[in-house]
mmCIF file of C-alpha atoms and ligand atoms in Angstrom:
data_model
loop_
_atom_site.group_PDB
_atom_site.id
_atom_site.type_symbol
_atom_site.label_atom_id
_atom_site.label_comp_id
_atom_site.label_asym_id
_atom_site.label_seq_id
_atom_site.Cartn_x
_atom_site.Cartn_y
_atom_site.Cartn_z
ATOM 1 C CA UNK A 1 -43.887 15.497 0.946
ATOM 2 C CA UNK A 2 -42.190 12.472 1.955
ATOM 3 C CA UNK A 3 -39.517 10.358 1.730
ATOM 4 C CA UNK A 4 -35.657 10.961 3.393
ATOM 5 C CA UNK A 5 -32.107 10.943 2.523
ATOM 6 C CA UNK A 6 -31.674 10.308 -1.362
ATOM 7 C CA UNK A 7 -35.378 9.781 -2.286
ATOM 8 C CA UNK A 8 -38.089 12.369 -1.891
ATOM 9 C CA UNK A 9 -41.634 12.080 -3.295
ATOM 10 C CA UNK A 10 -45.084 12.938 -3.388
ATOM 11 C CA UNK A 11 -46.325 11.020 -0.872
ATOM 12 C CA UNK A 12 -46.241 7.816 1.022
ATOM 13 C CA UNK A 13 -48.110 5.741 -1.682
ATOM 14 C CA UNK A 14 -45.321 6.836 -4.795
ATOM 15 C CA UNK A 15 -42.583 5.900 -2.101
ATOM 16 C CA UNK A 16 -43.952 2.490 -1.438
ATOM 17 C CA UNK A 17 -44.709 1.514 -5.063
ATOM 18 C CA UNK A 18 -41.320 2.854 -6.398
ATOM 19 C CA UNK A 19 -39.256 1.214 -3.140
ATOM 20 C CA UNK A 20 -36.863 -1.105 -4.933
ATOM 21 C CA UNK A 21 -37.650 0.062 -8.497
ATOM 22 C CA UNK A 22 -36.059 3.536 -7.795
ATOM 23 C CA UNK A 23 -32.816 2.865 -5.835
ATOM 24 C CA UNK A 24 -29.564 5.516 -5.066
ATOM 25 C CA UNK A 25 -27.029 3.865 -3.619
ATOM 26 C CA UNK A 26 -24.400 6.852 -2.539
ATOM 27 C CA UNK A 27 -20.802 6.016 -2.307
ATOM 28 C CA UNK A 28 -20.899 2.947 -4.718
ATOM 29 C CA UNK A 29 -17.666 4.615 -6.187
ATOM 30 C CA UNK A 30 -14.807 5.071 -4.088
ATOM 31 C CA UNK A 31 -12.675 8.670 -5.415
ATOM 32 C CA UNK A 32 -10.249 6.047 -6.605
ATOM 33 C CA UNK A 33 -12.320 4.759 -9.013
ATOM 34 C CA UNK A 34 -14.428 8.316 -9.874
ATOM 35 C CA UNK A 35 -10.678 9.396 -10.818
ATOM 36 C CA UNK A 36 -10.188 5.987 -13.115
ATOM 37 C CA UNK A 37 -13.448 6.197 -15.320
ATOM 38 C CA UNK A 38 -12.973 10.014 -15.400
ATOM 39 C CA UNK A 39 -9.049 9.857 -16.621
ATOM 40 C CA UNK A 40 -10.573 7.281 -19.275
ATOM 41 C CA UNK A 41 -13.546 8.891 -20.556
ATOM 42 C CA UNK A 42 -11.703 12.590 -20.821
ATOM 43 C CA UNK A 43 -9.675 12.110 -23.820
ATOM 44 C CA UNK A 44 -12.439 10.515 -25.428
ATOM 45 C CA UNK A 45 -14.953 12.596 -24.727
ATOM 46 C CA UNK A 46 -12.678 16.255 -25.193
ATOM 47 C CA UNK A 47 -12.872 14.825 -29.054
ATOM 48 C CA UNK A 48 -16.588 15.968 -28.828
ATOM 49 C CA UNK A 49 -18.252 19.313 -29.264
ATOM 50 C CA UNK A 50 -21.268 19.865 -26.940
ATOM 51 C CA UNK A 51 -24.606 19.536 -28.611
ATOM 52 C CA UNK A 52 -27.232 22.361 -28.801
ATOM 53 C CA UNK A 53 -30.147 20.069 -30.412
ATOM 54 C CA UNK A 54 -33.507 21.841 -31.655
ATOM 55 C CA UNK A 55 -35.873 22.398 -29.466
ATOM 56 C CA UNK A 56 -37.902 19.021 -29.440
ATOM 57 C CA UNK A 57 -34.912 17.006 -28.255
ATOM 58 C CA UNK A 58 -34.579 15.172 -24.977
ATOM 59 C CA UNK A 59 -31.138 16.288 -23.889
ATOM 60 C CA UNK A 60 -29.391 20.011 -24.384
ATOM 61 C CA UNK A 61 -25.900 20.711 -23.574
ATOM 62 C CA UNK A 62 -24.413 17.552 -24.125
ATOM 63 C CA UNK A 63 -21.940 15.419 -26.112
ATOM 64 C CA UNK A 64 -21.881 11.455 -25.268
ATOM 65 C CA UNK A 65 -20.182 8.489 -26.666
ATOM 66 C CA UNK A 66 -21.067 4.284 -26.604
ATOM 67 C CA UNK A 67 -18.158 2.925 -25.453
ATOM 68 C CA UNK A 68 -17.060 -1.025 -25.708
ATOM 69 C CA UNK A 69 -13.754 -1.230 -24.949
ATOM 70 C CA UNK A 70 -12.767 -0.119 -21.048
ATOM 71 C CA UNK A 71 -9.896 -0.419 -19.697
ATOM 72 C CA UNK A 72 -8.953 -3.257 -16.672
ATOM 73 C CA UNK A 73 -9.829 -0.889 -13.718
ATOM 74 C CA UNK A 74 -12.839 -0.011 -15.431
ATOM 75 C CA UNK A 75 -14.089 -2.934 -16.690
ATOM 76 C CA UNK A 76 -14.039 -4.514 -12.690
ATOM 77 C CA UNK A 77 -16.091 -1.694 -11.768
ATOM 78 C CA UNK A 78 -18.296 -2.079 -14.625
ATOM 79 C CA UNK A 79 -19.109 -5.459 -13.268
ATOM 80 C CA UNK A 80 -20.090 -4.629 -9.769
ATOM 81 C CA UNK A 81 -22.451 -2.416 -11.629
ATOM 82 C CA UNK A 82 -23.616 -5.132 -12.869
ATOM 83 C CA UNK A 83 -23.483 -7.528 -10.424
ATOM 84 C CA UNK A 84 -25.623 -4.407 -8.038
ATOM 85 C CA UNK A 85 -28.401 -3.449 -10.468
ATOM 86 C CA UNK A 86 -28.791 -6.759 -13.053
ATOM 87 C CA UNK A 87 -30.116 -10.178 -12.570
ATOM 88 C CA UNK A 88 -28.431 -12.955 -13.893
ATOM 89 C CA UNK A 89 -31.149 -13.534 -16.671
ATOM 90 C CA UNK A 90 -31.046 -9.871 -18.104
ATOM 91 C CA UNK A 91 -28.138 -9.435 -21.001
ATOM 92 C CA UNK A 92 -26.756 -6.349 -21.279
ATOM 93 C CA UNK A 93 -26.593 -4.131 -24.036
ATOM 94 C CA UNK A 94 -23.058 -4.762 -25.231
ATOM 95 C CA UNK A 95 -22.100 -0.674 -25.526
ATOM 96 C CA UNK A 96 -21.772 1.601 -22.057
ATOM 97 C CA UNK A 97 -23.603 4.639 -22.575
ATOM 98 C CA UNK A 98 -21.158 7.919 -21.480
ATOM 99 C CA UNK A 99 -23.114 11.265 -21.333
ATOM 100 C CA UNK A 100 -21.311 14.323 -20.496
ATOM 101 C CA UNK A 101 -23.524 17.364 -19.347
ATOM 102 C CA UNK A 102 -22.475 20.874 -19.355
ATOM 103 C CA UNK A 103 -22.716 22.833 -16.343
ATOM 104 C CA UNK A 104 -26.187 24.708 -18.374
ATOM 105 C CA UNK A 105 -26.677 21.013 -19.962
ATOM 106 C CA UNK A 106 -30.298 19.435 -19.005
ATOM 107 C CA UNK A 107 -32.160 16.116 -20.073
ATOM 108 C CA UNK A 108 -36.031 16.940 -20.242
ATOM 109 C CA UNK A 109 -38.544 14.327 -18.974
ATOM 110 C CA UNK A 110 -38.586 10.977 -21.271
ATOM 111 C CA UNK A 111 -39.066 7.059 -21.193
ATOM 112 C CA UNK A 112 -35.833 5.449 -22.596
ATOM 113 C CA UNK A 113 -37.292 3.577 -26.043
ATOM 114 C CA UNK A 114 -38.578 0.118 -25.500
ATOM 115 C CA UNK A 115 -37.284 -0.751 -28.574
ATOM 116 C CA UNK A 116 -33.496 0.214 -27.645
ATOM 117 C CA UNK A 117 -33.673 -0.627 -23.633
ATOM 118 C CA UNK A 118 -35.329 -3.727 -21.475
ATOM 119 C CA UNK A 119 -36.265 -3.589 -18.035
ATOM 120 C CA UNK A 120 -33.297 -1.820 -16.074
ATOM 121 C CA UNK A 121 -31.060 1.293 -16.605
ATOM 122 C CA UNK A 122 -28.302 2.076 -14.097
ATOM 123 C CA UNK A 123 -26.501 5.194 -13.953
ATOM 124 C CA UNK A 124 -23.064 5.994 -12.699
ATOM 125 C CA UNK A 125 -22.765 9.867 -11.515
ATOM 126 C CA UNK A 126 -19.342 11.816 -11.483
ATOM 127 C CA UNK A 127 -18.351 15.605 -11.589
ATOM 128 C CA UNK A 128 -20.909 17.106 -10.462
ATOM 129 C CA UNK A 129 -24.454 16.680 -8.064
ATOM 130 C CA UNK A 130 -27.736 16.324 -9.908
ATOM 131 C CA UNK A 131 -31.331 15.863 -9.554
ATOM 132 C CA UNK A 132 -32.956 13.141 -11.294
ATOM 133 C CA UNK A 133 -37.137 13.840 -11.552
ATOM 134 C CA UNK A 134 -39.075 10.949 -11.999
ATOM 135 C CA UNK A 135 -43.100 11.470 -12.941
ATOM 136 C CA UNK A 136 -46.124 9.029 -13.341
ATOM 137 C CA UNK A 137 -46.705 9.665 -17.555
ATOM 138 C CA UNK A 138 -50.366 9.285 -16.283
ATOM 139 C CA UNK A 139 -50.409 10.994 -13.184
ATOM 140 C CA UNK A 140 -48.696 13.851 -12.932
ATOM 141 C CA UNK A 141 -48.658 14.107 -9.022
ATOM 142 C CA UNK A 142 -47.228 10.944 -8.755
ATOM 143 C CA UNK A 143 -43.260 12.366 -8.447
ATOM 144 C CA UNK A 144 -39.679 11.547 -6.484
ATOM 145 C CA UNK A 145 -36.776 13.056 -6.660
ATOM 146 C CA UNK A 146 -33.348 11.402 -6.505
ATOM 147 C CA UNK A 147 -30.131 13.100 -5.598
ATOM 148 C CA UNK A 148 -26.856 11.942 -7.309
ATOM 149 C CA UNK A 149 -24.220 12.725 -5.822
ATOM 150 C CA UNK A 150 -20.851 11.601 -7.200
ATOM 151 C CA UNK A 151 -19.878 8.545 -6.996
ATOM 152 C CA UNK A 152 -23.150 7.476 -6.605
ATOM 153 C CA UNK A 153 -25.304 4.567 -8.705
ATOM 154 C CA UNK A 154 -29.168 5.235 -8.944
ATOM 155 C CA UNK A 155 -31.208 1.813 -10.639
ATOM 156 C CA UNK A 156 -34.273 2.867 -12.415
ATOM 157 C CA UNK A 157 -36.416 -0.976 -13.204
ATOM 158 C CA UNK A 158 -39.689 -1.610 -13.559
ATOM 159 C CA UNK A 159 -42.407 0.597 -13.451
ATOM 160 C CA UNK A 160 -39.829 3.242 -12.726
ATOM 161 C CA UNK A 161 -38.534 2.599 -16.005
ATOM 162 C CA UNK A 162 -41.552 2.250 -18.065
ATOM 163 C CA UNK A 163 -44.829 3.765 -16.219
ATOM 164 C CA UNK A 164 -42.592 6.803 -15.062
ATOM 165 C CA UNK A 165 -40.591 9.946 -16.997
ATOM 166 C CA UNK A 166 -37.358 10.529 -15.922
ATOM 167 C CA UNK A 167 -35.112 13.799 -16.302
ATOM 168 C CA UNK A 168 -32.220 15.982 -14.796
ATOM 169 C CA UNK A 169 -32.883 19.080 -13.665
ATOM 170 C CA UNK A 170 -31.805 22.290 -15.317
ATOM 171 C CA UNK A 171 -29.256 24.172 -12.656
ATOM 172 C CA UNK A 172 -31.720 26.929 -12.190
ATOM 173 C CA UNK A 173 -34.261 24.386 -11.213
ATOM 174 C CA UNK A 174 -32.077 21.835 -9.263
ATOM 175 C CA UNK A 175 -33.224 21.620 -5.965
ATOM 176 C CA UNK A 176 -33.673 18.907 -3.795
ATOM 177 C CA UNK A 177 -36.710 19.915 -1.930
ATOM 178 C CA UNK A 178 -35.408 22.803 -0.071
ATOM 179 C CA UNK A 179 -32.025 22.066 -0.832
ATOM 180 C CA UNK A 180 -30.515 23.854 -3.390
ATOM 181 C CA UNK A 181 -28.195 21.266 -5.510
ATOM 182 C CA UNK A 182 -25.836 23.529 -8.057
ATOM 183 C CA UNK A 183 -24.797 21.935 -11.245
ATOM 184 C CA UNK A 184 -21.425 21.594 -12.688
ATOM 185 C CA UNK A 185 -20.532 19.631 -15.158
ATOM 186 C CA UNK A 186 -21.937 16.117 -15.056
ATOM 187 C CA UNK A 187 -20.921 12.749 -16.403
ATOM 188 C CA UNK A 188 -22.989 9.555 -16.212
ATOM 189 C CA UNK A 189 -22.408 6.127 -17.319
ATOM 190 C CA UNK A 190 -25.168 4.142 -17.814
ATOM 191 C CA UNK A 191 -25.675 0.737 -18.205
ATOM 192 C CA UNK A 192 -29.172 -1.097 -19.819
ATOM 193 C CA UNK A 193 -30.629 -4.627 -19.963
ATOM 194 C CA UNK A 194 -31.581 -5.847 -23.641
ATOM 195 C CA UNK A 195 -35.241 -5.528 -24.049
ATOM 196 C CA UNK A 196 -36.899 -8.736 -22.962
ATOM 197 C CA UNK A 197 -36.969 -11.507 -25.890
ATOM 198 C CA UNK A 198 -33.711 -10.093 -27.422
ATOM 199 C CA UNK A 199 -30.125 -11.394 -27.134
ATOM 200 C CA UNK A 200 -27.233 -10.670 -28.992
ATOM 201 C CA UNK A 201 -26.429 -12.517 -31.960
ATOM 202 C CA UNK A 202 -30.395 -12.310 -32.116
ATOM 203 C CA UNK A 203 -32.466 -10.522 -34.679
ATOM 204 C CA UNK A 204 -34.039 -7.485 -33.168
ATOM 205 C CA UNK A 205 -37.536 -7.485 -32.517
ATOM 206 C CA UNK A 206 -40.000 -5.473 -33.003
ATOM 207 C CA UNK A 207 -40.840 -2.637 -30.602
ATOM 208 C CA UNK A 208 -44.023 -3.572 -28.444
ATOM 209 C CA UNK A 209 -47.555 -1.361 -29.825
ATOM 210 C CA UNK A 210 -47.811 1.399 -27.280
HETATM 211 C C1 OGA B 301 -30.642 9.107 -20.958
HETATM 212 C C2 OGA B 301 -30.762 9.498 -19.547
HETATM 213 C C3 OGA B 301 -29.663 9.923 -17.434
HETATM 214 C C4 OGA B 301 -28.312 10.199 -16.894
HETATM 215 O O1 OGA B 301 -29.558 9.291 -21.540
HETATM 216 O O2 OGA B 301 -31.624 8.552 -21.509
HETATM 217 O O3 OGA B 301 -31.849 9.532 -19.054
HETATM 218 O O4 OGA B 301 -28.070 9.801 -15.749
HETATM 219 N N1 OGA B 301 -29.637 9.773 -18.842
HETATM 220 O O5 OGA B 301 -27.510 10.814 -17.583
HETATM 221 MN MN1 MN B 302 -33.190 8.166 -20.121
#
């Protein structure tokens, strides 16, 4: 094992090659604005009934909402999010992606669709702690582990994004390492580039051949 802090993996090598594509910054939210994008995103997402999906789907325990209209306070923090994880040549997709995880609620390893996201995701954790798993879709012993924490923003670019799975742990199996990392109830906003090529206002494109 190696790795410190926020980022553990496999080894040296997955460390190296993943340094900058796989990034938690802790803290990015101050409680201030944790409360402000929670106090917004309650009423919306209370609406909702949690989702028990057949077996084959990605994400259990959940209910989630694309949201385009924010409020002032949220909107400003929605840009530093931007301004942290996006380069000025990536366009965002236009809707903010809310996903609201039960305290048994669990997202099974996946590659966000090509078709739907470009190069960069970027994830806003509040509520509760969390292990994000990423794997190597061809080598399986090519892992890291990121710790959310509330409040935190984790970037996910790159070959992150497209040569490795991603997931968050089930609370039975949320550990950090050693460190046991109990689940509550988790919200995460998340933010995605356009795939490359596309544009708004521009016909989509077709998804690349895998
Ligand atoms: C997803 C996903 C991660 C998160 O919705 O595709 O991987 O932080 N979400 O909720
Ligand atoms: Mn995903």
């Amino acid at each position: 094992m190696a790795g410190s802090g926020l980022v553990r993996g496999a080894g040296a090598a997955v460390l190296n090659r993943l340094r900058g594509a796989a990034v938690v910054r802790p803290g990015f939210l101050s409680a201030a604005e944790q409360a402000v994008l929670s106090a917004e995103l309650e009423p919306e997402l209370r609406r909702r009934r949690y989702q028990y999906d057949h077996w084959d789907a990605a994400i259990h325990g959940f209910r989630e909402t694309e949201k385009s209209r924010w409020s002032e306070a949220s909107r400003a923090i929605l840009q530093r999010v931007q301004a942290a994880a996006f380069g000025p040549e990536q366009t965002l997709l236009s809707a903010v992606h809310v996903l609201d995880l039960e305290p048994q609620g669990y997202i099974k390893p996946h590659v966000d669709s090509v078709k739907f996201c470009g190069d960069t995701i970027a994830g806003l954790s509040l509520l509760s702690p969390s292990v994000m798993r990423l794997v190597h879709t061809q080598e399986p012993g090519q892992w890291l582990e990121l710790l959310l924490e509330p409040g935190s923003l984790y970037i996910l670019r790159g070959s992150a994004r497209y040569d490795f799975s991603h997931e968050i742990l089930r609370d039975e199996e949320s550990f950090f390492g050693e460190q046991r990392v109990p689940r509550g109830r988790r919200i995460s906003v998340i933010c995605r580039s356009l795939p490359e090529g596309t544009g708004p206002g521009r016909p989509e494109q077709p998804p690349p051949a895998c």
